[in-house]
mmCIF file of C-alpha atoms in Angstrom:
data_model
loop_
_atom_site.group_PDB
_atom_site.id
_atom_site.type_symbol
_atom_site.label_atom_id
_atom_site.label_comp_id
_atom_site.label_asym_id
_atom_site.label_seq_id
_atom_site.Cartn_x
_atom_site.Cartn_y
_atom_site.Cartn_z
ATOM 1 C CA GLN A 1 46.325 179.163 160.018
ATOM 2 C CA ALA A 2 46.357 182.511 161.350
ATOM 3 C CA VAL A 3 44.481 184.052 158.389
ATOM 4 C CA ALA A 4 41.262 183.559 156.529
ATOM 5 C CA LEU A 5 41.207 180.850 153.719
ATOM 6 C CA ARG A 6 40.488 182.900 150.923
ATOM 7 C CA CYS A 7 44.227 184.553 151.337
ATOM 8 C CA ARG A 8 45.924 182.006 152.809
ATOM 9 C CA GLY A 9 47.825 181.147 149.825
ATOM 10 C CA ARG A 10 48.919 184.637 149.086
ATOM 11 C CA VAL A 11 49.742 184.978 152.423
ATOM 12 C CA ALA A 12 52.069 182.068 152.904
ATOM 13 C CA VAL A 13 54.025 182.571 149.117
ATOM 14 C CA GLY A 14 54.189 186.338 149.960
ATOM 15 C CA SER A 15 56.059 186.039 153.243
ATOM 16 C CA LEU A 16 58.495 184.703 151.750
ATOM 17 C CA LEU A 17 59.692 187.965 150.341
ATOM 18 C CA PHE A 18 60.810 188.600 153.647
ATOM 19 C CA PHE A 19 63.372 185.454 153.020
ATOM 20 C CA VAL A 20 64.517 186.726 149.640
ATOM 21 C CA PHE A 21 65.077 190.111 151.563
ATOM 22 C CA GLY A 22 67.043 188.182 153.808
ATOM 23 C CA GLU A 23 69.414 186.853 151.103
ATOM 24 C CA PHE A 24 69.942 190.265 149.656
ATOM 25 C CA LEU A 25 71.019 191.529 153.170
ATOM 26 C CA LEU A 26 73.644 188.341 153.481
ATOM 27 C CA ILE A 27 75.269 189.750 149.925
ATOM 28 C CA ALA A 28 75.837 193.319 151.118
ATOM 29 C CA LEU A 29 77.056 191.893 154.616
ATOM 30 C CA ALA A 30 79.276 188.977 152.644
ATOM 31 C CA VAL A 31 80.960 192.143 150.659
ATOM 32 C CA GLY A 32 81.159 194.136 153.867
ATOM 33 C CA LEU A 33 82.654 191.274 155.665
ATOM 34 C CA PRO A 34 84.620 188.928 153.624
ATOM 35 C CA ALA A 35 86.410 187.123 156.355
ATOM 36 C CA TRP A 36 83.876 184.254 156.649
ATOM 37 C CA GLY A 37 84.108 184.220 160.382
ATOM 38 C CA HIS A 38 82.746 187.875 161.070
ATOM 39 C CA LEU A 39 79.978 186.927 158.642
ATOM 40 C CA ALA A 40 78.761 184.144 160.419
ATOM 41 C CA LEU A 41 79.053 186.004 163.827
ATOM 42 C CA VAL A 42 77.253 188.750 162.319
ATOM 43 C CA ALA A 43 74.122 186.664 160.440
ATOM 44 C CA GLY A 44 74.111 184.293 163.989
ATOM 45 C CA ALA A 45 73.411 187.805 166.107
ATOM 46 C CA ILE A 46 70.503 188.541 164.019
ATOM 47 C CA ASN A 47 68.868 184.829 164.246
ATOM 48 C CA ILE A 48 69.325 185.389 167.691
ATOM 49 C CA ALA A 49 67.845 188.956 167.651
ATOM 50 C CA ALA A 50 64.918 187.353 165.860
ATOM 51 C CA MET A 51 63.841 185.371 168.971
ATOM 52 C CA LEU A 52 62.857 188.662 170.625
ATOM 53 C CA LEU A 53 59.590 188.633 168.575
ATOM 54 C CA TYR A 54 58.371 184.947 170.424
ATOM 55 C CA PRO A 55 56.264 186.950 173.340
ATOM 56 C CA PHE A 56 54.364 188.656 170.420
ATOM 57 C CA ILE A 57 53.796 185.474 168.351
ATOM 58 C CA PRO A 58 50.327 183.328 169.566
ATOM 59 C CA GLU A 59 50.019 179.886 169.088
ATOM 60 C CA SER A 60 47.631 178.450 166.498
ATOM 61 C CA ALA A 61 44.393 178.410 167.011
ATOM 62 C CA ARG A 62 43.302 175.591 165.039
ATOM 63 C CA TRP A 63 46.208 173.273 167.203
ATOM 64 C CA LEU A 64 44.447 174.494 170.612
ATOM 65 C CA LEU A 65 41.564 173.020 169.373
ATOM 66 C CA SER A 66 43.166 169.686 168.396
ATOM 67 C CA GLN A 67 44.541 169.356 171.643
ATOM 68 C CA GLY A 68 40.962 170.301 173.746
ATOM 69 C CA LYS A 69 42.315 173.759 174.512
ATOM 70 C CA GLN A 70 38.669 175.238 173.702
ATOM 71 C CA GLN A 71 38.994 178.054 175.899
ATOM 72 C CA GLN A 72 42.392 179.427 175.058
ATOM 73 C CA ALA A 73 41.727 179.101 171.658
ATOM 74 C CA THR A 74 38.115 181.114 171.898
ATOM 75 C CA GLU A 75 40.168 183.865 173.899
ATOM 76 C CA LEU A 76 42.876 184.085 170.952
ATOM 77 C CA LEU A 77 40.030 184.188 168.368
ATOM 78 C CA GLN A 78 38.194 187.019 169.985
ATOM 79 C CA ALA A 79 41.352 189.090 170.722
ATOM 80 C CA ILE A 80 41.972 188.485 166.924
ATOM 81 C CA ALA A 81 38.662 189.443 166.347
ATOM 82 C CA ALA A 82 38.928 192.776 168.380
ATOM 83 C CA ALA A 83 41.874 193.706 166.452
ATOM 84 C CA ASN A 84 40.378 193.423 163.531
ATOM 85 C CA GLY A 85 37.532 195.505 164.475
ATOM 86 C CA GLY A 86 35.284 192.321 164.207
ATOM 87 C CA HIS A 87 33.298 190.256 166.395
ATOM 88 C CA MET A 88 33.953 186.430 166.652
ATOM 89 C CA PRO A 89 30.691 184.139 165.808
ATOM 90 C CA GLN A 90 28.159 183.169 168.983
ATOM 91 C CA GLN A 91 28.455 179.231 168.057
ATOM 92 C CA PRO A 92 30.799 177.678 170.736
ATOM 93 C CA LEU A 93 34.012 176.418 169.236
ATOM 94 C CA VAL A 94 34.063 172.552 169.630
ATOM 95 C CA CYS A 95 37.052 170.558 167.696
ATOM 96 C CA SER A 96 39.248 168.804 170.277
ATOM 97 C CA LYS A 97 39.969 165.306 171.110
ATOM 98 C CA ASP A 98 37.838 165.704 174.325
ATOM 99 C CA THR A 99 34.286 167.029 172.574
ATOM 100 C CA ASN A 100 31.871 165.433 170.053
ATOM 101 C CA CYS A 101 31.230 167.972 167.520
ATOM 102 C CA SER A 102 27.739 168.938 167.060
ATOM 103 C CA LYS A 103 26.530 170.625 163.794
ATOM 104 C CA ASP A 104 24.218 173.202 165.364
ATOM 105 C CA THR A 105 26.327 173.957 167.905
ATOM 106 C CA ALA A 106 29.939 174.135 166.799
ATOM 107 C CA THR A 107 31.964 175.887 164.507
ATOM 108 C CA ILE A 108 34.090 172.754 162.617
ATOM 109 C CA CYS A 109 37.896 173.119 161.603
ATOM 110 C CA SER A 110 37.937 173.561 157.943
ATOM 111 C CA TYR A 111 40.398 170.881 157.652
ATOM 112 C CA SER A 112 38.750 167.568 157.482
ATOM 113 C CA ASN A 113 40.149 164.257 159.219
ATOM 114 C CA SER A 114 37.998 162.266 157.037
ATOM 115 C CA ASP A 115 41.309 160.119 155.536
ATOM 116 C CA VAL A 116 42.351 159.305 159.019
ATOM 117 C CA PRO A 117 40.581 155.843 160.545
ATOM 118 C CA ASP A 118 39.818 155.433 164.282
ATOM 119 C CA SER A 119 40.651 152.495 165.924
ATOM 120 C CA SER A 120 37.406 150.618 164.633
ATOM 121 C CA GLY A 121 38.790 151.773 160.840
ATOM 122 C CA LYS A 122 35.647 153.956 160.005
ATOM 123 C CA PRO A 123 36.485 157.504 158.807
ATOM 124 C CA ASP A 124 36.758 160.331 161.194
ATOM 125 C CA GLY A 125 33.704 161.834 162.249
ATOM 126 C CA SER A 126 31.690 158.294 162.956
ATOM 127 C CA SER A 127 33.393 157.664 166.367
ATOM 128 C CA SER A 128 35.201 160.484 169.078
ATOM 129 C CA ASP A 129 38.197 158.070 168.894
ATOM 130 C CA GLY A 130 39.106 160.074 165.816
ATOM 131 C CA GLN A 131 39.794 162.902 167.535
ATOM 132 C CA ALA A 132 42.493 160.995 169.143
ATOM 133 C CA ARG A 133 45.924 163.250 168.438
ATOM 134 C CA LEU A 134 47.861 160.948 165.808
ATOM 135 C CA GLY A 135 51.496 160.655 165.220
ATOM 136 C CA LEU A 136 54.051 158.903 162.546
ATOM 137 C CA LEU A 137 52.408 155.718 162.837
ATOM 138 C CA SER A 138 49.402 156.886 161.632
ATOM 139 C CA LEU A 139 51.114 157.958 158.207
ATOM 140 C CA LEU A 140 52.301 154.956 157.714
ATOM 141 C CA GLN A 141 49.078 152.873 158.559
ATOM 142 C CA ASN A 142 46.677 154.913 156.203
ATOM 143 C CA ARG A 143 47.353 154.087 152.451
ATOM 144 C CA SER A 144 46.120 157.649 151.411
ATOM 145 C CA LEU A 145 48.276 159.645 153.825
ATOM 146 C CA PHE A 146 51.087 157.200 153.092
ATOM 147 C CA ILE A 147 51.187 157.846 149.554
ATOM 148 C CA ARG A 148 50.969 161.534 150.064
ATOM 149 C CA SER A 149 53.574 160.963 152.696
ATOM 150 C CA ALA A 150 56.105 159.420 150.328
ATOM 151 C CA VAL A 151 55.310 161.600 147.251
ATOM 152 C CA LEU A 152 55.760 165.127 149.402
ATOM 153 C CA LEU A 153 59.297 163.727 150.809
ATOM 154 C CA VAL A 154 60.608 163.143 147.363
ATOM 155 C CA THR A 155 59.705 166.765 146.225
ATOM 156 C CA TRP A 156 60.580 168.480 149.386
ATOM 157 C CA TYR A 157 64.077 166.497 149.024
ATOM 158 C CA ALA A 158 64.421 167.354 145.464
ATOM 159 C CA LEU A 159 63.490 170.966 145.970
ATOM 160 C CA MET A 160 65.640 171.611 149.033
ATOM 161 C CA GLN A 161 68.745 169.827 146.992
ATOM 162 C CA VAL A 162 68.362 171.859 144.027
ATOM 163 C CA TYR A 163 67.851 174.956 145.644
ATOM 164 C CA ALA A 164 70.839 174.605 147.837
ATOM 165 C CA GLY A 165 73.078 172.849 145.160
ATOM 166 C CA ILE A 166 72.322 176.324 143.047
ATOM 167 C CA SER A 167 73.241 178.492 146.202
ATOM 168 C CA LEU A 168 76.239 176.845 147.108
ATOM 169 C CA GLY A 169 77.556 176.083 143.577
ATOM 170 C CA ALA A 170 77.420 179.908 142.846
ATOM 171 C CA GLY A 171 81.541 180.171 142.669
ATOM 172 C CA ASN A 172 81.688 177.198 140.314
ATOM 173 C CA LEU A 173 80.056 179.223 137.964
ATOM 174 C CA PRO A 174 81.518 181.911 135.640
ATOM 175 C CA GLY A 175 81.989 185.484 136.968
ATOM 176 C CA SER A 176 81.523 186.941 140.313
ATOM 177 C CA LEU A 177 80.847 184.898 143.112
ATOM 178 C CA TYR A 178 78.688 187.908 144.329
ATOM 179 C CA ALA A 179 77.031 188.593 140.894
ATOM 180 C CA ALA A 180 76.116 184.830 140.245
ATOM 181 C CA PHE A 181 74.718 184.678 144.102
ATOM 182 C CA ALA A 182 72.861 187.955 143.617
ATOM 183 C CA MET A 183 71.520 186.898 140.368
ATOM 184 C CA GLY A 184 69.883 183.757 141.681
ATOM 185 C CA THR A 185 68.554 185.851 144.384
ATOM 186 C CA ALA A 186 66.655 188.341 141.995
ATOM 187 C CA ALA A 187 65.417 185.620 140.241
ATOM 188 C CA GLU A 188 64.132 183.924 143.445
ATOM 189 C CA MET A 189 62.397 187.646 143.964
ATOM 190 C CA VAL A 190 60.821 187.452 140.718
ATOM 191 C CA ALA A 191 59.801 183.759 141.195
ATOM 192 C CA VAL A 192 57.647 184.502 144.493
ATOM 193 C CA LEU A 193 55.956 187.524 142.741
ATOM 194 C CA VAL A 194 54.792 185.126 140.234
ATOM 195 C CA ALA A 195 53.685 182.768 142.474
ATOM 196 C CA LEU A 196 51.749 185.045 144.416
ATOM 197 C CA PRO A 197 48.928 185.575 142.267
ATOM 198 C CA LEU A 198 48.663 181.960 140.438
ATOM 199 C CA VAL A 199 48.967 180.237 143.937
ATOM 200 C CA ASP A 200 45.014 180.767 143.778
ATOM 201 C CA ARG A 201 44.330 181.317 140.658
ATOM 202 C CA VAL A 202 45.889 178.196 138.828
ATOM 203 C CA GLY A 203 46.127 175.747 141.795
ATOM 204 C CA ARG A 204 49.224 174.693 144.226
ATOM 205 C CA HIS A 205 49.931 171.450 142.227
ATOM 206 C CA THR A 206 49.921 173.218 139.220
ATOM 207 C CA VAL A 207 52.408 176.185 140.262
ATOM 208 C CA ILE A 208 54.375 173.413 142.440
ATOM 209 C CA SER A 209 54.871 171.056 139.235
ATOM 210 C CA MET A 210 55.720 173.895 136.428
ATOM 211 C CA GLY A 211 58.429 174.894 138.778
ATOM 212 C CA LEU A 212 59.803 171.901 138.979
ATOM 213 C CA LEU A 213 59.954 170.968 135.603
ATOM 214 C CA LEU A 214 61.055 174.764 134.640
ATOM 215 C CA GLY A 215 64.046 173.964 137.379
ATOM 216 C CA GLY A 216 64.513 170.585 136.267
ATOM 217 C CA GLY A 217 64.871 171.446 132.549
ATOM 218 C CA ALA A 218 67.333 174.635 133.196
ATOM 219 C CA CYS A 219 69.781 172.555 135.455
ATOM 220 C CA LEU A 220 69.870 169.893 132.657
ATOM 221 C CA ALA A 221 70.415 172.555 130.277
ATOM 222 C CA CYS A 222 73.056 173.835 132.779
ATOM 223 C CA ALA A 223 74.655 170.612 132.682
ATOM 224 C CA ASN A 224 75.529 170.306 128.741
ATOM 225 C CA VAL A 225 76.413 174.057 127.670
ATOM 226 C CA PRO A 226 79.741 175.267 127.320
ATOM 227 C CA GLY A 227 81.303 177.224 130.755
ATOM 228 C CA THR A 228 80.453 180.708 129.597
ATOM 229 C CA ALA A 229 77.852 183.434 130.974
ATOM 230 C CA VAL A 230 74.700 181.255 129.730
ATOM 231 C CA VAL A 231 75.520 179.009 132.634
ATOM 232 C CA ALA A 232 74.986 181.561 135.220
ATOM 233 C CA VAL A 233 71.672 182.780 133.467
ATOM 234 C CA LEU A 234 70.658 178.950 132.963
ATOM 235 C CA ALA A 235 71.211 178.522 137.223
ATOM 236 C CA ALA A 236 69.416 181.545 137.401
ATOM 237 C CA ILE A 237 66.420 180.151 135.858
ATOM 238 C CA GLY A 238 66.779 176.796 137.882
ATOM 239 C CA LYS A 239 66.821 178.625 140.811
ATOM 240 C CA PHE A 240 63.501 180.860 139.816
ATOM 241 C CA GLY A 241 61.937 177.004 139.194
ATOM 242 C CA CYS A 242 62.736 175.777 142.461
ATOM 243 C CA SER A 243 61.829 178.936 144.340
ATOM 244 C CA ALA A 244 58.360 179.265 142.990
ATOM 245 C CA SER A 245 57.723 175.575 143.950
ATOM 246 C CA MET A 246 59.094 176.157 147.891
ATOM 247 C CA SER A 247 57.279 179.062 148.156
ATOM 248 C CA VAL A 248 53.875 177.068 147.876
ATOM 249 C CA ILE A 249 54.776 173.610 148.922
ATOM 250 C CA PRO A 250 54.650 174.659 152.686
ATOM 251 C CA ILE A 251 50.665 175.639 152.305
ATOM 252 C CA TYR A 252 50.264 172.732 150.181
ATOM 253 C CA THR A 253 51.717 170.339 152.419
ATOM 254 C CA ALA A 254 49.422 171.637 155.198
ATOM 255 C CA GLU A 255 46.464 171.274 153.441
ATOM 256 C CA LEU A 256 46.781 167.633 152.172
ATOM 257 C CA PHE A 257 46.920 166.718 156.075
ATOM 258 C CA PRO A 258 44.299 166.626 158.988
ATOM 259 C CA THR A 259 45.062 168.734 161.972
ATOM 260 C CA SER A 260 46.106 165.714 164.077
ATOM 261 C CA VAL A 261 48.791 164.856 161.880
ATOM 262 C CA ARG A 262 49.826 167.714 160.042
ATOM 263 C CA SER A 263 52.873 168.774 162.549
ATOM 264 C CA THR A 264 54.183 165.404 162.299
ATOM 265 C CA ALA A 265 54.062 165.240 158.511
ATOM 266 C CA MET A 266 55.521 168.899 158.038
ATOM 267 C CA GLY A 267 58.308 167.878 160.326
ATOM 268 C CA ILE A 268 59.419 164.733 158.296
ATOM 269 C CA CYS A 269 59.128 166.832 155.113
ATOM 270 C CA SER A 270 61.221 169.278 156.882
ATOM 271 C CA GLN A 271 63.707 166.553 157.531
ATOM 272 C CA ALA A 272 63.755 165.332 153.987
ATOM 273 C CA ALA A 273 64.249 168.698 152.728
ATOM 274 C CA ARG A 274 67.235 168.886 155.237
ATOM 275 C CA LEU A 275 68.818 165.503 154.240
ATOM 276 C CA GLY A 276 68.538 167.270 150.418
ATOM 277 C CA ALA A 277 70.690 170.168 151.667
ATOM 278 C CA ILE A 278 72.929 167.771 153.230
ATOM 279 C CA ALA A 279 73.515 166.120 150.281
ATOM 280 C CA ALA A 280 73.978 169.134 147.811
ATOM 281 C CA PRO A 281 77.361 170.125 148.688
ATOM 282 C CA PHE A 282 78.664 166.466 148.501
ATOM 283 C CA MET A 283 77.266 166.773 144.597
ATOM 284 C CA LEU A 284 79.523 169.789 144.047
ATOM 285 C CA MET A 285 82.615 168.252 145.648
ATOM 286 C CA LEU A 286 81.645 165.068 143.714
ATOM 287 C CA GLY A 287 81.585 166.891 140.494
ATOM 288 C CA SER A 288 85.328 168.704 141.274
ATOM 289 C CA GLN A 289 86.878 165.560 142.094
ATOM 290 C CA LEU A 290 85.907 163.060 139.233
ATOM 291 C CA HIS A 291 86.452 165.870 136.515
ATOM 292 C CA ILE A 292 83.767 164.809 134.220
ATOM 293 C CA GLY A 293 83.052 167.437 132.006
ATOM 294 C CA SER A 294 83.178 170.900 133.375
ATOM 295 C CA LEU A 295 82.857 171.520 137.234
ATOM 296 C CA VAL A 296 79.098 171.875 136.763
ATOM 297 C CA PHE A 297 78.287 168.662 134.705
ATOM 298 C CA LEU A 298 77.564 166.107 137.201
ATOM 299 C CA PRO A 299 76.079 167.813 140.211
ATOM 300 C CA TYR A 300 73.459 169.725 137.680
ATOM 301 C CA LEU A 301 73.213 166.687 135.769
ATOM 302 C CA VAL A 302 71.615 165.079 139.321
ATOM 303 C CA PHE A 303 69.624 168.490 140.276
ATOM 304 C CA GLY A 304 67.806 168.169 137.180
ATOM 305 C CA SER A 305 67.144 165.072 137.210
ATOM 306 C CA MET A 306 65.833 164.774 140.659
ATOM 307 C CA SER A 307 63.836 167.914 139.845
ATOM 308 C CA CYS A 308 62.173 166.346 136.981
ATOM 309 C CA LEU A 309 61.625 163.253 138.492
ATOM 310 C CA ALA A 310 59.770 165.321 141.608
#
């Protein structure tokens, strides 16, 4: 929300490169700190240090407008324009729950609320009631938003389950744990670099779908090949696919929902992803307990099936 629409996709995807750098840092720390307790303490300290950035991160101007805080949003955008060496347009910002938007005097938010009905059942824009803040109930009552939410919940769950499963299951792959994890991290970096130019050229939906199919196919192949180095390569390809999808789905999800319910939708999708991450280690343990084929057969069969379903 803090960047122009023409480069929003590339900025959202490119920012995930720092996440990958963090994974490489984790590998270096794990090599230097083999005791898991020491590794956890250092990793936690790095996260706490990141809180020092809080005073330098502004609020979203779009969210301020949705809350009726027109003056704060205007001051924020003026500061951004000044920092960029430009000037903010002269029209007053009017896009709040307290103010009716006027076409000749307002700069309307680019995210449309056309899918959200107001209290009279009419599309937003026909009544000032449509500007009211909406929550989880609106996602359940509106058919269009409900379908979007259901599909995205499955997708977020599957993506995080596959991603966490491949990362946590690196120890079950042939060869060194550090080498297997590093190979997956390298594949993740390549995935972000590939998704970076494609997100605006071929579209969000295409990148996510192709990544899911590639990741799912690689996981299914991983479950059906002998326990050789090929398994580690296929696992890296699987992480490549799901990483490409994961780099795009946050911006895609945000663009599918109007401002009034966007934070709610992103929140429930994030919770679905966390459930997928929670389920991943249990799938890995189930594979080691049931002894159906190799250690990776059952979990990667589930990971691949969920990815292809999504």
